[in-house]
Short mmCIF file of N, CA and C and ligand atoms in Angstrom, two decimals:
data_model
loop_
_atom_site.label_atom_id
_atom_site.label_comp_id
_atom_site.label_asym_id
_atom_site.label_seq_id
_atom_site.Cartn_x
_atom_site.Cartn_y
_atom_site.Cartn_z
N MET K 1 24.58 15.38 20.32
CA MET K 1 23.18 15.26 19.87
C MET K 1 22.85 16.21 18.73
N LYS K 2 23.50 17.36 18.70
CA LYS K 2 23.22 18.39 17.70
C LYS K 2 23.28 17.85 16.27
N SER K 3 24.27 17.00 16.03
CA SER K 3 24.50 16.59 14.65
C SER K 3 23.52 15.53 14.20
N LYS K 4 22.80 14.96 15.14
CA LYS K 4 21.96 13.81 14.80
C LYS K 4 20.52 14.19 14.49
N ASN K 5 19.80 13.21 14.01
CA ASN K 5 18.36 13.34 13.87
C ASN K 5 17.71 12.27 14.74
N VAL K 6 16.47 12.50 15.11
CA VAL K 6 15.67 11.46 15.73
C VAL K 6 14.44 11.30 14.85
N ILE K 7 14.14 10.08 14.45
CA ILE K 7 13.02 9.84 13.54
C ILE K 7 11.89 9.15 14.28
N LEU K 8 10.74 9.77 14.27
CA LEU K 8 9.56 9.18 14.91
C LEU K 8 8.72 8.47 13.87
N ILE K 9 8.47 7.20 14.12
CA ILE K 9 7.61 6.43 13.23
C ILE K 9 6.44 5.87 14.05
N GLY K 10 5.41 5.41 13.34
CA GLY K 10 4.29 4.80 14.05
C GLY K 10 2.97 5.16 13.41
N PHE K 11 1.95 4.45 13.82
CA PHE K 11 0.62 4.57 13.25
C PHE K 11 0.01 5.96 13.52
N MET K 12 -1.04 6.27 12.78
CA MET K 12 -1.81 7.50 13.04
C MET K 12 -2.30 7.51 14.48
N GLY K 13 -2.27 8.66 15.11
CA GLY K 13 -2.86 8.79 16.44
C GLY K 13 -2.02 8.30 17.60
N VAL K 14 -0.75 7.98 17.35
CA VAL K 14 0.08 7.50 18.46
C VAL K 14 0.78 8.63 19.21
N GLY K 15 0.69 9.85 18.68
CA GLY K 15 1.25 11.00 19.40
C GLY K 15 2.53 11.55 18.80
N LYS K 16 2.81 11.23 17.53
CA LYS K 16 4.08 11.67 16.94
C LYS K 16 4.24 13.19 16.95
N THR K 17 3.14 13.91 16.66
CA THR K 17 3.25 15.37 16.57
C THR K 17 3.52 15.99 17.94
N GLU K 18 2.68 15.66 18.89
CA GLU K 18 2.81 16.28 20.21
C GLU K 18 4.13 15.90 20.88
N ILE K 19 4.44 14.61 20.83
CA ILE K 19 5.68 14.14 21.47
C ILE K 19 6.89 14.68 20.71
N GLY K 20 6.79 14.70 19.39
CA GLY K 20 7.89 15.20 18.57
C GLY K 20 8.23 16.65 18.87
N LYS K 21 7.20 17.47 19.04
CA LYS K 21 7.43 18.90 19.33
C LYS K 21 8.13 19.06 20.68
N LYS K 22 7.64 18.33 21.67
CA LYS K 22 8.25 18.39 23.00
C LYS K 22 9.70 17.91 22.97
N LEU K 23 9.91 16.83 22.25
CA LEU K 23 11.24 16.23 22.18
C LEU K 23 12.22 17.21 21.52
N ALA K 24 11.78 17.83 20.45
CA ALA K 24 12.64 18.78 19.74
C ALA K 24 13.03 19.93 20.68
N GLU K 25 12.06 20.38 21.45
CA GLU K 25 12.32 21.49 22.38
C GLU K 25 13.34 21.06 23.43
N LYS K 26 13.12 19.88 24.00
CA LYS K 26 14.03 19.37 25.04
C LYS K 26 15.45 19.19 24.52
N LEU K 27 15.57 18.72 23.28
CA LEU K 27 16.89 18.41 22.74
C LEU K 27 17.52 19.58 22.00
N GLY K 28 16.76 20.65 21.82
CA GLY K 28 17.27 21.81 21.08
C GLY K 28 17.43 21.50 19.60
N LEU K 29 16.54 20.68 19.07
CA LEU K 29 16.59 20.33 17.64
C LEU K 29 15.39 20.95 16.92
N ALA K 30 15.46 20.99 15.61
CA ALA K 30 14.32 21.52 14.83
C ALA K 30 13.24 20.44 14.76
N TYR K 31 11.98 20.85 14.80
CA TYR K 31 10.88 19.90 14.64
C TYR K 31 10.39 19.91 13.20
N ILE K 32 10.38 18.76 12.58
CA ILE K 32 9.94 18.64 11.18
C ILE K 32 8.83 17.60 11.10
N ASP K 33 7.77 17.94 10.38
CA ASP K 33 6.64 17.00 10.23
C ASP K 33 6.45 16.79 8.73
N THR K 34 6.66 15.58 8.27
CA THR K 34 6.62 15.35 6.81
C THR K 34 5.23 15.65 6.23
N ASP K 35 4.16 15.35 6.99
CA ASP K 35 2.81 15.65 6.50
C ASP K 35 2.61 17.17 6.30
N ASP K 36 3.15 17.97 7.24
CA ASP K 36 3.02 19.43 7.13
C ASP K 36 3.72 19.93 5.87
N ILE K 37 4.92 19.40 5.61
CA ILE K 37 5.66 19.85 4.42
C ILE K 37 4.87 19.48 3.16
N ILE K 38 4.33 18.26 3.15
CA ILE K 38 3.56 17.82 1.98
C ILE K 38 2.37 18.76 1.74
N GLU K 39 1.64 19.07 2.80
CA GLU K 39 0.47 19.94 2.64
C GLU K 39 0.86 21.33 2.18
N SER K 40 1.94 21.88 2.74
CA SER K 40 2.26 23.25 2.32
C SER K 40 2.81 23.28 0.90
N ARG K 41 3.58 22.27 0.51
CA ARG K 41 4.08 22.21 -0.89
C ARG K 41 2.93 22.03 -1.87
N ALA K 42 2.01 21.12 -1.53
CA ALA K 42 0.92 20.80 -2.47
C ALA K 42 -0.15 21.90 -2.44
N GLY K 43 -0.15 22.68 -1.36
CA GLY K 43 -1.18 23.72 -1.24
C GLY K 43 -2.55 23.12 -1.03
N LYS K 44 -2.60 21.89 -0.54
CA LYS K 44 -3.89 21.27 -0.23
C LYS K 44 -3.73 20.25 0.90
N THR K 45 -4.84 19.87 1.45
CA THR K 45 -4.79 18.94 2.58
C THR K 45 -4.46 17.53 2.08
N ILE K 46 -4.03 16.70 3.04
CA ILE K 46 -3.72 15.31 2.70
C ILE K 46 -4.98 14.61 2.20
N ASN K 47 -6.11 14.91 2.82
CA ASN K 47 -7.38 14.36 2.33
C ASN K 47 -7.57 14.66 0.85
N ASN K 48 -7.33 15.92 0.47
CA ASN K 48 -7.53 16.31 -0.93
C ASN K 48 -6.50 15.68 -1.87
N ILE K 49 -5.28 15.53 -1.39
CA ILE K 49 -4.28 14.86 -2.24
C ILE K 49 -4.74 13.42 -2.51
N PHE K 50 -5.20 12.74 -1.46
CA PHE K 50 -5.66 11.35 -1.63
C PHE K 50 -6.84 11.28 -2.59
N THR K 51 -7.81 12.18 -2.43
CA THR K 51 -9.02 12.04 -3.26
C THR K 51 -8.78 12.54 -4.69
N GLU K 52 -7.97 13.59 -4.85
CA GLU K 52 -7.79 14.15 -6.19
C GLU K 52 -6.68 13.46 -6.97
N GLU K 53 -5.63 13.02 -6.26
CA GLU K 53 -4.48 12.47 -6.99
C GLU K 53 -4.20 11.00 -6.66
N GLY K 54 -4.71 10.54 -5.53
CA GLY K 54 -4.52 9.13 -5.18
C GLY K 54 -3.36 8.91 -4.22
N GLU K 55 -3.41 7.75 -3.57
CA GLU K 55 -2.40 7.46 -2.54
C GLU K 55 -0.99 7.34 -3.14
N ALA K 56 -0.88 6.78 -4.36
CA ALA K 56 0.46 6.58 -4.93
C ALA K 56 1.19 7.91 -5.12
N VAL K 57 0.45 8.93 -5.56
CA VAL K 57 1.06 10.26 -5.74
C VAL K 57 1.52 10.79 -4.38
N PHE K 58 0.66 10.62 -3.37
CA PHE K 58 1.02 11.04 -2.02
C PHE K 58 2.31 10.35 -1.58
N ARG K 59 2.42 9.05 -1.81
CA ARG K 59 3.60 8.29 -1.37
C ARG K 59 4.86 8.76 -2.10
N ASP K 60 4.71 9.14 -3.37
CA ASP K 60 5.88 9.65 -4.10
C ASP K 60 6.34 10.98 -3.50
N ILE K 61 5.37 11.85 -3.20
CA ILE K 61 5.75 13.15 -2.61
C ILE K 61 6.44 12.89 -1.26
N GLU K 62 5.87 11.97 -0.49
CA GLU K 62 6.39 11.65 0.85
C GLU K 62 7.85 11.17 0.75
N SER K 63 8.11 10.29 -0.20
CA SER K 63 9.48 9.78 -0.35
C SER K 63 10.43 10.90 -0.80
N GLY K 64 9.93 11.80 -1.64
CA GLY K 64 10.75 12.93 -2.11
C GLY K 64 11.14 13.84 -0.95
N ILE K 65 10.21 14.09 -0.05
CA ILE K 65 10.49 14.94 1.12
C ILE K 65 11.57 14.28 1.98
N LEU K 66 11.46 12.97 2.15
CA LEU K 66 12.43 12.25 2.96
C LEU K 66 13.83 12.36 2.35
N ASP K 67 13.91 12.29 1.03
CA ASP K 67 15.19 12.47 0.33
C ASP K 67 15.84 13.78 0.74
N GLU K 68 15.03 14.83 0.77
CA GLU K 68 15.57 16.15 1.12
C GLU K 68 16.04 16.19 2.56
N LEU K 69 15.24 15.59 3.45
CA LEU K 69 15.56 15.65 4.88
C LEU K 69 16.78 14.78 5.21
N ALA K 70 16.99 13.74 4.40
CA ALA K 70 18.08 12.79 4.68
C ALA K 70 19.45 13.46 4.65
N GLY K 71 19.56 14.57 3.95
CA GLY K 71 20.85 15.26 3.87
C GLY K 71 21.08 16.24 5.01
N LYS K 72 20.13 16.34 5.91
CA LYS K 72 20.23 17.35 6.98
C LYS K 72 20.42 16.69 8.34
N SER K 73 20.79 17.52 9.32
CA SER K 73 20.94 16.97 10.67
C SER K 73 20.32 17.93 11.68
N GLY K 74 20.24 17.48 12.92
CA GLY K 74 19.69 18.33 13.98
C GLY K 74 18.18 18.44 13.93
N GLN K 75 17.52 17.37 13.49
CA GLN K 75 16.06 17.43 13.36
C GLN K 75 15.38 16.29 14.13
N VAL K 76 14.22 16.59 14.70
CA VAL K 76 13.31 15.53 15.11
C VAL K 76 12.30 15.45 13.98
N VAL K 77 12.28 14.31 13.29
CA VAL K 77 11.40 14.18 12.12
C VAL K 77 10.21 13.29 12.48
N SER K 78 9.04 13.87 12.44
CA SER K 78 7.81 13.11 12.65
C SER K 78 7.30 12.68 11.28
N THR K 79 7.23 11.37 11.08
CA THR K 79 6.87 10.87 9.74
C THR K 79 5.40 10.44 9.69
N GLY K 80 4.82 10.49 8.52
CA GLY K 80 3.46 9.97 8.34
C GLY K 80 3.47 8.46 8.61
N GLY K 81 2.33 7.95 9.08
CA GLY K 81 2.26 6.55 9.49
C GLY K 81 2.66 5.53 8.43
N GLY K 82 2.59 5.94 7.15
CA GLY K 82 2.91 4.99 6.08
C GLY K 82 4.32 5.14 5.54
N MET K 83 5.13 5.99 6.15
CA MET K 83 6.49 6.21 5.62
C MET K 83 7.32 4.93 5.57
N ILE K 84 7.02 4.01 6.46
CA ILE K 84 7.81 2.77 6.54
C ILE K 84 7.42 1.74 5.46
N LEU K 85 6.40 2.07 4.66
CA LEU K 85 5.91 1.09 3.70
C LEU K 85 6.89 0.82 2.56
N ARG K 86 7.72 1.81 2.24
CA ARG K 86 8.69 1.60 1.17
C ARG K 86 10.05 1.28 1.78
N PRO K 87 10.60 0.13 1.43
CA PRO K 87 11.90 -0.25 2.00
C PRO K 87 12.98 0.80 1.77
N GLU K 88 12.93 1.51 0.64
CA GLU K 88 13.97 2.53 0.40
C GLU K 88 13.82 3.70 1.38
N ASN K 89 12.60 3.97 1.82
CA ASN K 89 12.41 5.01 2.85
C ASN K 89 13.04 4.56 4.17
N VAL K 90 12.82 3.29 4.50
CA VAL K 90 13.37 2.76 5.76
C VAL K 90 14.89 2.86 5.73
N LYS K 91 15.47 2.51 4.59
CA LYS K 91 16.93 2.55 4.46
C LYS K 91 17.45 3.97 4.69
N LYS K 92 16.76 4.93 4.08
CA LYS K 92 17.16 6.33 4.24
C LYS K 92 17.04 6.77 5.70
N MET K 93 15.91 6.43 6.33
CA MET K 93 15.70 6.85 7.72
C MET K 93 16.74 6.24 8.63
N LYS K 94 17.10 4.97 8.37
CA LYS K 94 18.11 4.28 9.18
C LYS K 94 19.45 5.02 9.14
N GLY K 95 19.71 5.68 8.01
CA GLY K 95 20.96 6.42 7.89
C GLY K 95 20.91 7.79 8.55
N MET K 96 19.73 8.20 8.98
CA MET K 96 19.57 9.55 9.53
C MET K 96 19.74 9.62 11.04
N GLY K 97 19.38 8.53 11.72
CA GLY K 97 19.42 8.55 13.18
C GLY K 97 18.54 7.46 13.72
N PRO K 98 18.41 7.38 15.07
CA PRO K 98 17.58 6.32 15.64
C PRO K 98 16.11 6.44 15.24
N LEU K 99 15.49 5.28 15.02
CA LEU K 99 14.06 5.24 14.69
C LEU K 99 13.28 4.89 15.96
N VAL K 100 12.47 5.83 16.40
CA VAL K 100 11.68 5.64 17.61
C VAL K 100 10.24 5.33 17.20
N LEU K 101 9.80 4.14 17.57
CA LEU K 101 8.43 3.73 17.25
C LEU K 101 7.50 4.12 18.39
N LEU K 102 6.54 4.97 18.08
CA LEU K 102 5.50 5.29 19.07
C LEU K 102 4.34 4.35 18.80
N TRP K 103 3.78 3.86 19.89
CA TRP K 103 2.82 2.77 19.79
C TRP K 103 1.58 3.12 20.61
N ALA K 104 0.44 2.56 20.26
CA ALA K 104 -0.76 2.68 21.10
C ALA K 104 -1.69 1.54 20.72
N SER K 105 -2.58 1.17 21.63
CA SER K 105 -3.51 0.09 21.33
C SER K 105 -4.51 0.57 20.27
N PRO K 106 -5.10 -0.35 19.50
CA PRO K 106 -6.07 0.04 18.47
C PRO K 106 -7.22 0.87 19.06
N GLU K 107 -7.65 0.53 20.28
CA GLU K 107 -8.76 1.27 20.92
C GLU K 107 -8.36 2.71 21.20
N VAL K 108 -7.13 2.88 21.70
CA VAL K 108 -6.65 4.25 22.00
C VAL K 108 -6.50 5.03 20.69
N ILE K 109 -5.96 4.38 19.67
CA ILE K 109 -5.81 5.04 18.37
C ILE K 109 -7.18 5.50 17.88
N HIS K 110 -8.16 4.61 17.94
CA HIS K 110 -9.50 4.94 17.46
C HIS K 110 -10.06 6.13 18.21
N GLU K 111 -9.91 6.12 19.51
CA GLU K 111 -10.40 7.21 20.35
C GLU K 111 -9.76 8.55 19.96
N ARG K 112 -8.46 8.50 19.66
CA ARG K 112 -7.73 9.73 19.35
C ARG K 112 -8.03 10.28 17.95
N VAL K 113 -8.34 9.39 17.01
CA VAL K 113 -8.50 9.88 15.62
C VAL K 113 -9.96 10.01 15.18
N LYS K 114 -10.89 9.49 15.98
CA LYS K 114 -12.26 9.33 15.46
C LYS K 114 -12.96 10.64 15.06
N ASN K 115 -12.62 11.73 15.72
CA ASN K 115 -13.32 12.97 15.39
C ASN K 115 -12.54 13.90 14.46
N ALA K 116 -11.29 13.51 14.16
CA ALA K 116 -10.45 14.44 13.40
C ALA K 116 -10.85 14.55 11.93
N GLY K 117 -11.15 13.44 11.28
CA GLY K 117 -11.54 13.49 9.86
C GLY K 117 -10.42 13.88 8.92
N THR K 118 -9.18 13.88 9.43
CA THR K 118 -8.06 14.33 8.60
C THR K 118 -7.25 13.17 8.03
N ARG K 119 -7.68 11.91 8.35
CA ARG K 119 -6.91 10.76 7.88
C ARG K 119 -7.71 10.02 6.80
N PRO K 120 -7.35 10.23 5.52
CA PRO K 120 -8.13 9.63 4.43
C PRO K 120 -8.28 8.12 4.57
N LEU K 121 -7.25 7.43 5.06
CA LEU K 121 -7.34 5.97 5.14
C LEU K 121 -8.39 5.51 6.15
N LEU K 122 -8.76 6.41 7.07
CA LEU K 122 -9.73 6.02 8.10
C LEU K 122 -11.11 6.66 7.87
N ASN K 123 -11.26 7.33 6.74
CA ASN K 123 -12.58 7.88 6.38
C ASN K 123 -13.43 6.78 5.76
N VAL K 124 -13.76 5.79 6.55
CA VAL K 124 -14.51 4.62 6.08
C VAL K 124 -15.63 4.35 7.09
N PRO K 125 -16.64 3.56 6.68
CA PRO K 125 -17.76 3.31 7.60
C PRO K 125 -17.34 2.66 8.93
N ASP K 126 -16.35 1.78 8.89
CA ASP K 126 -15.94 1.10 10.11
C ASP K 126 -14.44 1.33 10.38
N PRO K 127 -14.09 2.52 10.91
CA PRO K 127 -12.67 2.84 11.10
C PRO K 127 -11.93 1.87 12.02
N MET K 128 -12.63 1.34 13.03
CA MET K 128 -11.98 0.42 13.97
C MET K 128 -11.47 -0.83 13.24
N LYS K 129 -12.33 -1.34 12.34
CA LYS K 129 -11.94 -2.52 11.56
C LYS K 129 -10.72 -2.19 10.67
N LYS K 130 -10.78 -1.00 10.10
CA LYS K 130 -9.69 -0.57 9.21
C LYS K 130 -8.37 -0.43 9.99
N ILE K 131 -8.46 0.14 11.19
CA ILE K 131 -7.26 0.27 12.04
C ILE K 131 -6.66 -1.11 12.28
N ASP K 132 -7.51 -2.06 12.65
CA ASP K 132 -7.03 -3.44 12.90
C ASP K 132 -6.36 -4.02 11.65
N GLU K 133 -7.00 -3.82 10.49
CA GLU K 133 -6.46 -4.38 9.25
C GLU K 133 -5.10 -3.78 8.92
N ILE K 134 -5.02 -2.44 9.00
CA ILE K 134 -3.75 -1.80 8.62
C ILE K 134 -2.66 -2.19 9.62
N LEU K 135 -3.05 -2.22 10.91
CA LEU K 135 -2.06 -2.58 11.93
C LEU K 135 -1.54 -4.00 11.74
N GLU K 136 -2.44 -4.90 11.35
CA GLU K 136 -2.02 -6.29 11.16
C GLU K 136 -0.92 -6.37 10.09
N PHE K 137 -1.11 -5.59 9.04
CA PHE K 137 -0.12 -5.60 7.97
C PHE K 137 1.17 -4.87 8.37
N ARG K 138 1.00 -3.72 9.06
CA ARG K 138 2.18 -2.89 9.31
C ARG K 138 2.98 -3.24 10.56
N THR K 139 2.33 -3.88 11.54
CA THR K 139 3.02 -4.11 12.82
C THR K 139 4.39 -4.78 12.66
N PRO K 140 4.49 -5.86 11.85
CA PRO K 140 5.82 -6.47 11.72
C PRO K 140 6.86 -5.51 11.14
N ILE K 141 6.40 -4.63 10.26
CA ILE K 141 7.36 -3.68 9.67
C ILE K 141 7.80 -2.67 10.74
N TYR K 142 6.81 -2.05 11.40
CA TYR K 142 7.15 -1.07 12.45
C TYR K 142 8.13 -1.66 13.45
N LYS K 143 7.80 -2.87 13.93
CA LYS K 143 8.60 -3.46 15.01
C LYS K 143 9.99 -3.86 14.55
N SER K 144 10.09 -4.31 13.30
CA SER K 144 11.41 -4.79 12.87
C SER K 144 12.37 -3.64 12.56
N VAL K 145 11.85 -2.46 12.28
CA VAL K 145 12.78 -1.37 11.93
C VAL K 145 13.10 -0.47 13.12
N ALA K 146 12.32 -0.58 14.21
CA ALA K 146 12.47 0.37 15.33
C ALA K 146 13.71 0.10 16.18
N ASP K 147 14.37 1.18 16.61
CA ASP K 147 15.47 1.06 17.57
C ASP K 147 14.95 1.16 19.00
N LEU K 148 13.83 1.84 19.17
CA LEU K 148 13.19 1.96 20.48
C LEU K 148 11.69 1.99 20.25
N GLU K 149 10.96 1.36 21.17
CA GLU K 149 9.50 1.33 21.07
C GLU K 149 8.92 1.94 22.34
N VAL K 150 8.03 2.90 22.20
CA VAL K 150 7.41 3.52 23.37
C VAL K 150 5.89 3.42 23.22
N ASP K 151 5.26 2.70 24.14
CA ASP K 151 3.80 2.59 24.12
C ASP K 151 3.22 3.82 24.80
N THR K 152 2.51 4.63 24.03
CA THR K 152 2.01 5.91 24.55
C THR K 152 0.60 5.77 25.13
N SER K 153 0.03 4.55 25.10
CA SER K 153 -1.37 4.38 25.51
C SER K 153 -1.65 4.96 26.89
N ARG K 154 -0.73 4.73 27.83
CA ARG K 154 -0.97 5.19 29.20
C ARG K 154 0.06 6.21 29.66
N LEU K 155 0.76 6.82 28.72
CA LEU K 155 1.78 7.80 29.10
C LEU K 155 1.35 9.20 28.66
N SER K 156 1.73 10.19 29.45
CA SER K 156 1.52 11.56 28.99
C SER K 156 2.61 11.84 27.95
N PRO K 157 2.42 12.86 27.10
CA PRO K 157 3.47 13.19 26.13
C PRO K 157 4.81 13.46 26.82
N GLU K 158 4.76 14.09 27.99
CA GLU K 158 5.98 14.39 28.76
C GLU K 158 6.70 13.09 29.17
N GLU K 159 5.92 12.12 29.65
CA GLU K 159 6.51 10.84 30.07
C GLU K 159 7.10 10.09 28.88
N ALA K 160 6.38 10.11 27.78
CA ALA K 160 6.87 9.43 26.58
C ALA K 160 8.19 10.07 26.12
N CYS K 161 8.20 11.38 26.18
CA CYS K 161 9.37 12.15 25.78
C CYS K 161 10.58 11.80 26.65
N ASN K 162 10.33 11.69 27.95
CA ASN K 162 11.42 11.37 28.87
C ASN K 162 12.02 10.00 28.58
N LYS K 163 11.17 9.07 28.19
CA LYS K 163 11.69 7.73 27.85
C LYS K 163 12.63 7.82 26.64
N ILE K 164 12.26 8.64 25.69
CA ILE K 164 13.10 8.78 24.48
C ILE K 164 14.42 9.45 24.84
N VAL K 165 14.33 10.50 25.65
CA VAL K 165 15.55 11.23 26.05
C VAL K 165 16.50 10.29 26.79
N GLU K 166 15.92 9.46 27.66
CA GLU K 166 16.74 8.51 28.43
C GLU K 166 17.44 7.53 27.48
N PHE K 167 16.70 7.02 26.51
CA PHE K 167 17.27 6.10 25.53
C PHE K 167 18.41 6.76 24.74
N LEU K 168 18.18 8.00 24.32
CA LEU K 168 19.19 8.69 23.53
C LEU K 168 20.45 8.94 24.35
N GLY K 169 20.24 9.21 25.63
CA GLY K 169 21.38 9.44 26.55
C GLY K 169 22.24 8.21 26.66
N LYS K 170 21.60 7.05 26.68
CA LYS K 170 22.34 5.79 26.81
C LYS K 170 23.18 5.51 25.56
N GLY K 171 22.67 5.99 24.43
CA GLY K 171 23.35 5.70 23.16
C GLY K 171 24.56 6.59 22.91
N LYS K 172 24.79 7.58 23.75
CA LYS K 172 25.88 8.54 23.50
C LYS K 172 27.25 7.91 23.56
C1 S3P C 1 -0.93 7.87 6.88
C2 S3P C 1 -0.71 8.63 8.01
C3 S3P C 1 -0.92 10.08 8.06
C4 S3P C 1 -0.74 10.69 6.66
C5 S3P C 1 -1.62 9.98 5.68
C6 S3P C 1 -1.33 8.49 5.58
C7 S3P C 1 -0.74 6.41 6.94
O1 S3P C 1 0.02 10.67 8.94
O2 S3P C 1 0.60 10.62 6.26
O3 S3P C 1 -2.95 10.21 6.06
O4 S3P C 1 -0.65 5.78 5.88
O5 S3P C 1 -0.65 5.87 8.07
P1 S3P C 1 -0.08 10.56 10.56
O6 S3P C 1 0.50 9.25 10.94
O7 S3P C 1 0.76 11.70 11.02
O8 S3P C 1 -1.52 10.69 10.91
#
């Protein structure tokens, strides 16, 4: 397991950060969050990158970070919800290790993200509608690239983590 990476993909609010940290601890791997790297490199929040420079600039930075991570091993990589939008990103992630899709119902996602204010794509008058729209477009992509899917709607982070560990054990 040491030499491998585990890549967490999925929509905003599905639990990638919390589950990813637990998983990294359990597996003895480093925890990496692509959004955190982007914010510390840019010296500004994701909200500010979106408003000052636009989504396309954010996506370029995001792909650049993935390039760097692709050469490394021993990481649990929690990716931003839109990382799967570029096919070249998917190709790179596929070469890094298993892609674990974390999932949650639109209602649960809304409940988890509604007070945070940190997701520029959901800073709109009707976030629930926006969640549905983005999910409609992205769901086929998420599902087609995932090696494992874990619905976190009714699971604790610990339970979700155990499902991933079990899956990884089977793949050995
Ligand atoms: C995005 C998800 C966010 C962040 C950015 C865009 C998306 O990450 O990368 O706001 O397009 O789904 P999280 O999924 O970690 O919230």
